[in-house]
Short mmCIF file of C-alpha atoms in Angstrom, two decimals:
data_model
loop_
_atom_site.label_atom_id
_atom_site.label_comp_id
_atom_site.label_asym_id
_atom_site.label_seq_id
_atom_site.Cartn_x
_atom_site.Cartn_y
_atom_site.Cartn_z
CA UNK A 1 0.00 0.00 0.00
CA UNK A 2 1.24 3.48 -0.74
CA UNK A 3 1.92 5.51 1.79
CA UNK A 4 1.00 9.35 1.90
CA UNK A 5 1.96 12.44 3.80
CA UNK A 6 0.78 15.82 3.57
CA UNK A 7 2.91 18.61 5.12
CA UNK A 8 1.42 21.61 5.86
CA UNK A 9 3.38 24.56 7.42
CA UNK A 10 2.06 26.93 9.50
CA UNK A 11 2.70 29.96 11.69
CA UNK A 12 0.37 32.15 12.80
CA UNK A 13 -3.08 30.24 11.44
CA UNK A 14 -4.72 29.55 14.50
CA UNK A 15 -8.31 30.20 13.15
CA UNK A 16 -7.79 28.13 10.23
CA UNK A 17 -5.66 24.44 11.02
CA UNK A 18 -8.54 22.68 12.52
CA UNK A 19 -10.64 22.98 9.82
CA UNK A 20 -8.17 22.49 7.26
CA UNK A 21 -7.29 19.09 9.13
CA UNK A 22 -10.82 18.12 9.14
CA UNK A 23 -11.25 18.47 5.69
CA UNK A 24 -7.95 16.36 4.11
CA UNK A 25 -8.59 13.71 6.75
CA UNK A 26 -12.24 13.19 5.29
CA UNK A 27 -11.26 13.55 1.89
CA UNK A 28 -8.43 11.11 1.84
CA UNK A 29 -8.85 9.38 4.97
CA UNK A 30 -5.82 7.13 4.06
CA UNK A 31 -3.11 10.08 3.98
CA UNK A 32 -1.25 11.11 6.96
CA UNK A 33 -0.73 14.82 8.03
CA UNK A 34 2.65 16.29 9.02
CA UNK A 35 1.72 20.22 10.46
CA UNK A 36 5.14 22.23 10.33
CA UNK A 37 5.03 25.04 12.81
CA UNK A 38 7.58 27.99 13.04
CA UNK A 39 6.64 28.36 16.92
CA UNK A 40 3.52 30.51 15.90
CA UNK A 41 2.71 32.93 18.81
CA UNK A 42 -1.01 32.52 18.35
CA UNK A 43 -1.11 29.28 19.49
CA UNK A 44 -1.36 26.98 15.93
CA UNK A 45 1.52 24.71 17.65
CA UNK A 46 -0.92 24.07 19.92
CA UNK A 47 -3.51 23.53 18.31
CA UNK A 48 -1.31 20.95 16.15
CA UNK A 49 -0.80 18.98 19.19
CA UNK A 50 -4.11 18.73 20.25
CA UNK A 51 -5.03 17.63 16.98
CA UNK A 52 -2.12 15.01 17.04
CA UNK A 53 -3.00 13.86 20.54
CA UNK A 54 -6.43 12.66 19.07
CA UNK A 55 -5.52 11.37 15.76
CA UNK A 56 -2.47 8.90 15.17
CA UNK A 57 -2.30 10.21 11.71
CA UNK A 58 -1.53 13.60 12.45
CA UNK A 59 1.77 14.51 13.72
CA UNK A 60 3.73 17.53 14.52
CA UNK A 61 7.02 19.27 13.98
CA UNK A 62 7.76 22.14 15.97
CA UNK A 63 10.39 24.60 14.91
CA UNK A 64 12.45 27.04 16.90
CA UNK A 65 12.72 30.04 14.60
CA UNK A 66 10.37 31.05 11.50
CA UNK A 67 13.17 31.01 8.66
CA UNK A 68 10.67 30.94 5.59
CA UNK A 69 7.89 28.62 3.56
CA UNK A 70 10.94 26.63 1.68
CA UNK A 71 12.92 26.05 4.81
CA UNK A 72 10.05 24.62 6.44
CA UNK A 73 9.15 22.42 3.57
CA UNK A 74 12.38 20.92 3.55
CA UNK A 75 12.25 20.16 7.17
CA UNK A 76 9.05 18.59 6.68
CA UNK A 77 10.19 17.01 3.47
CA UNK A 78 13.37 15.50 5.16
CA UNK A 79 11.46 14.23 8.09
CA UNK A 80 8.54 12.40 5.51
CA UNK A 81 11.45 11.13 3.74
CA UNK A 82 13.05 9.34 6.54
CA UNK A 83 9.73 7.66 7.79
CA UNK A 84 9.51 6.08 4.43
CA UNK A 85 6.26 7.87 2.58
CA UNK A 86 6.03 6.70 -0.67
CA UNK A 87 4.05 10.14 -1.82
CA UNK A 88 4.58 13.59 -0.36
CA UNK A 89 2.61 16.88 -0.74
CA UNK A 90 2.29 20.05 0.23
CA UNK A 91 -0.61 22.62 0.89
CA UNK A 92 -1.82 25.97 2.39
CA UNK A 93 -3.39 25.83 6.24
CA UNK A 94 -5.26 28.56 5.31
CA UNK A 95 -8.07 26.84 3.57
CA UNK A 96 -6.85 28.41 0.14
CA UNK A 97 -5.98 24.84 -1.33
CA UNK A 98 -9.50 22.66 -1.34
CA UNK A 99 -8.77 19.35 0.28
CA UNK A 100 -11.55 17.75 -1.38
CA UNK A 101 -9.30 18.42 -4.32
CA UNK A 102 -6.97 15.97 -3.22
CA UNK A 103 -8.20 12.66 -4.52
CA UNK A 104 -7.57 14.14 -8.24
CA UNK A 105 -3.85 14.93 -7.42
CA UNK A 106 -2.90 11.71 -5.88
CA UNK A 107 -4.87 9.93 -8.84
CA UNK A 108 -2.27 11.89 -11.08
CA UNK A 109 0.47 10.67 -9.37
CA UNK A 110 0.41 7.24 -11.66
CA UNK A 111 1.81 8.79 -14.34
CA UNK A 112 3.95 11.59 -12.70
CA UNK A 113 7.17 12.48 -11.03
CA UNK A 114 5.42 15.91 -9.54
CA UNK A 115 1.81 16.58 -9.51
CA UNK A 116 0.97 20.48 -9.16
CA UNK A 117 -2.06 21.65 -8.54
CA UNK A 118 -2.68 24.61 -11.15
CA UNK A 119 -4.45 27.66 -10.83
CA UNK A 120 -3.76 28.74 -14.90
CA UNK A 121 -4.40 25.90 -16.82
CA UNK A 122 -7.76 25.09 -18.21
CA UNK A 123 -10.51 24.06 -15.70
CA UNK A 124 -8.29 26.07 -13.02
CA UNK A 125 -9.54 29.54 -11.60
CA UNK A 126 -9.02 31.95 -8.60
CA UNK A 127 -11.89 33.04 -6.16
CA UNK A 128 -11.71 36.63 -4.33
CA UNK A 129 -8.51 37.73 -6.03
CA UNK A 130 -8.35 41.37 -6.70
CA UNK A 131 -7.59 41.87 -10.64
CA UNK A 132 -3.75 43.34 -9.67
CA UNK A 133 -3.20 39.91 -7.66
CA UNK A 134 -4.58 38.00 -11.12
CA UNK A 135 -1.66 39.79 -13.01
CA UNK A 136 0.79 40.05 -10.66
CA UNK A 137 0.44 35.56 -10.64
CA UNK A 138 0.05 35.40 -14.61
CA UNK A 139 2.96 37.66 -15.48
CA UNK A 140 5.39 36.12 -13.14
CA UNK A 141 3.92 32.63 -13.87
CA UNK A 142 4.70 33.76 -17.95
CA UNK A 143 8.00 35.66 -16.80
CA UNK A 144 9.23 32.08 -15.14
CA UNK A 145 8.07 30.22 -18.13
CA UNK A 146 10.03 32.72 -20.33
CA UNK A 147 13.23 32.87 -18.52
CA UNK A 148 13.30 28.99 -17.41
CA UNK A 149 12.45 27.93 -20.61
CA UNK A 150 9.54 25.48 -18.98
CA UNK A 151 6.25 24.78 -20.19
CA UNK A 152 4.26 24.94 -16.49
CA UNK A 153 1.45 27.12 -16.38
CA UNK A 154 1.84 27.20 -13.05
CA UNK A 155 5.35 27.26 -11.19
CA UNK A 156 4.44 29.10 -8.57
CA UNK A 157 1.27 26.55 -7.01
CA UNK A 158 1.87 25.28 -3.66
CA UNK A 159 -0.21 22.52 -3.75
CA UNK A 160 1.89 19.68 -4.79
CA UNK A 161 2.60 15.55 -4.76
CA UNK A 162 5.83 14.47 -4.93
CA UNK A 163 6.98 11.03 -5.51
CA UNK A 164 9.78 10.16 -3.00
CA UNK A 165 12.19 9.43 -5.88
CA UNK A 166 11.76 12.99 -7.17
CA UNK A 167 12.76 15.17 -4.05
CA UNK A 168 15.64 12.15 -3.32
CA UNK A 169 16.76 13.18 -6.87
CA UNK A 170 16.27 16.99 -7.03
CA UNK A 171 18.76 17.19 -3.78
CA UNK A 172 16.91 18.92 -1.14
CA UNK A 173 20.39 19.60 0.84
CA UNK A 174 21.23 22.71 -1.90
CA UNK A 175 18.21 24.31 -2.55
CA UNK A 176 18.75 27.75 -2.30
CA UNK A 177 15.42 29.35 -2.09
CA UNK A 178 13.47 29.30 1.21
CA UNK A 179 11.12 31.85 0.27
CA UNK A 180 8.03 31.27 -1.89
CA UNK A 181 10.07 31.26 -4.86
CA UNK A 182 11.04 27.55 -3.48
CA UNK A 183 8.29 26.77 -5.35
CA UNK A 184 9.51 27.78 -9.15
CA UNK A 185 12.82 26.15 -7.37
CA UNK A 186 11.56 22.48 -6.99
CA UNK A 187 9.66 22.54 -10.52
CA UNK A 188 12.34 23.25 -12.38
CA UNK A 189 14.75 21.07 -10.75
CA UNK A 190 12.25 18.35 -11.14
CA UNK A 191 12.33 19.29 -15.00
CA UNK A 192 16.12 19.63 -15.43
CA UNK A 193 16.54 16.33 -13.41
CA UNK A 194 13.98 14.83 -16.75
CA UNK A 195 11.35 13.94 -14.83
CA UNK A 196 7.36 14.20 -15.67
CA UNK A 197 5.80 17.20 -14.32
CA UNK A 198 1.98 17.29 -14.29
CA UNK A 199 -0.78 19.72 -13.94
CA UNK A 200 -4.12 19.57 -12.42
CA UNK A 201 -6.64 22.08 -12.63
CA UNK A 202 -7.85 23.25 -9.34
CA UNK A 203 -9.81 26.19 -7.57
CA UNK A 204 -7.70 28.63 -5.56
CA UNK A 205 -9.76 30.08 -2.98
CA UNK A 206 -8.22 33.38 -1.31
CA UNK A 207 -8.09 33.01 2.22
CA UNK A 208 -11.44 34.13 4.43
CA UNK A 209 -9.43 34.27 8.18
CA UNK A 210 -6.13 35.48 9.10
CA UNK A 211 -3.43 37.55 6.99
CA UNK A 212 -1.70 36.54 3.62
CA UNK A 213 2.20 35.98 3.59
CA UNK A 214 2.37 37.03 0.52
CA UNK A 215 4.42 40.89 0.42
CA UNK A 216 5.63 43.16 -2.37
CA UNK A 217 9.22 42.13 -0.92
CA UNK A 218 7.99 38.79 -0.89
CA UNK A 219 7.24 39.21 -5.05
CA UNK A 220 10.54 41.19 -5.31
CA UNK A 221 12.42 38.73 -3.98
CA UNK A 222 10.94 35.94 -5.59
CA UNK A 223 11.38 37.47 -9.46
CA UNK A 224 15.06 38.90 -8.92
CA UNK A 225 16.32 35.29 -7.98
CA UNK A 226 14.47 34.06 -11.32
CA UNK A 227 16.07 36.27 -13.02
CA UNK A 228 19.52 35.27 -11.95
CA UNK A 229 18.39 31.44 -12.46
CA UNK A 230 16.93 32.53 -16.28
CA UNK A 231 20.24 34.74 -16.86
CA UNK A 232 22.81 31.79 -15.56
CA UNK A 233 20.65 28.99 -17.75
CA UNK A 234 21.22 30.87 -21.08
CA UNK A 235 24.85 31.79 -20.13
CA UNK A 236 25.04 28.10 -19.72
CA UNK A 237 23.66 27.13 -23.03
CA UNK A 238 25.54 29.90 -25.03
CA UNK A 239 29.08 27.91 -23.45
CA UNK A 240 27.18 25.03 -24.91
CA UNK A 241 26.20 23.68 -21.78
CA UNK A 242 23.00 21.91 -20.69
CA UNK A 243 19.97 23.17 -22.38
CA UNK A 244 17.28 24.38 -20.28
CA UNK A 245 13.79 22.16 -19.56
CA UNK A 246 11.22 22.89 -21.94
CA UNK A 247 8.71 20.34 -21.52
CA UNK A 248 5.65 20.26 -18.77
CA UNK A 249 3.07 18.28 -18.89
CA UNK A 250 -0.52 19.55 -18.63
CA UNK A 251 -3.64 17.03 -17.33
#
């Protein structure tokens, strides 16, 4: 039997982990639940322990410092990976990534190395996103797509599957981004390293309680280290080096 972990980092989502819990544990009631917590001062560790306390398929890692999304994925990730999971994800405790939407991703997973859940692919859509949000995830989405020379729609998504072979072979130990740009990171590694990258269409859902992460600085951050990625890839080729990914696969 394949075994299945979702990690889900949080800090600072107090109103919304319970619920979020809830929901992925009734609609895959076979996948575990790994809660990452960057010792949130509104209580989510908490929380996460009471919720681990009464169900043996929820556990907890607490963290002593909040050092960013990526560096708490790759905790998470590391942890999974050493308790043997065959398939590992990732999602939102916020509620923006639907749980019930789970079932299709791990279904995708037969015929994929990575399965992202995607936002800008057909059948895909946003709910309560101001129009300058829409752009602001298109153009860097294109931008990526441009610069990396990859085909996904949606780089950016942070609701994933990973097959345990794919994040042993992608080399978690020197990723360099721990910001949300650890996203656009993984995919492309993923791609470079030749394996199959698919896309699932799935509804985005803006958050209802609690504040976004997401900054201007945040954005910044995320295209300037892109660009030096895009910049060092074509250097690369024009030495007649590797050539960069250009195939993703869309579902």
């Amino acid at each position: 039997m394949t075994r299945t972990v979702m990690v889900i980092p949080t800090y600072n989502e107090a109103q919304n982990l319970s619920d979020v819990v809830a929901r992925v544990r009734t609609a895959a009631p076979d996948v575990d639940i790994l809660v990452v917590d960057d010792s949130s001062p509104d209580g989510t560790g908490t929380i996460a322990d009471e919720l681990a306390a009464a169900d043996p398929q929820v556990s907890v890692l607490h963290r002593g410092t909040k050092e960013g999304l990526g560096a708490a994925y790759i905790h998470g990730f590391r942890v999974a990976l050493d308790a043997g999971y065959d398939l590992i994800g990732e999602m939102d405790a916020d509620g923006s990534h639907q749980p019930e939407e789970l079932p299709r991703l791990l279904a995708a997973t037969a015929d994929a190395d990575l399965v992202i859940g995607s936002r800008w692919i057909p059948g895909g859509s946003v709910v309560n996103w101001p129009w300058p949000r829409v752009l602001l995830s298109r153009g860097g989405n294109l931008y990526t797509r441009l610069l990396l020379g990859i085909r996904v729609k949606d780089a950016t998504a942070g609701f994933r599957i990973f097959r345990r072979s794919t994040l042993e072979a992608i080399g978690l130990e020197s990723i360099q981004a721990l910001g949300y740009v650890f996203q656009v990171e993984l995919a492309y590694r993923t791609l470079r390293a030749g394996m199959r990258v698919t896309e699932v269409p799935i509804e985005f859902v803006e958050r209802v309680r609690g504040d976004s992460k997401m900054t201007p600085e945040v954005a910044r951050e995320s295209l300037a280290r892109i660009t030096r990625w895009g910049l060092a890839e074509r250097r690369a080729q024009l030495r007649g080096g590797r050539a960069a990914p250009a195939v993703g696969r869309d579902r």
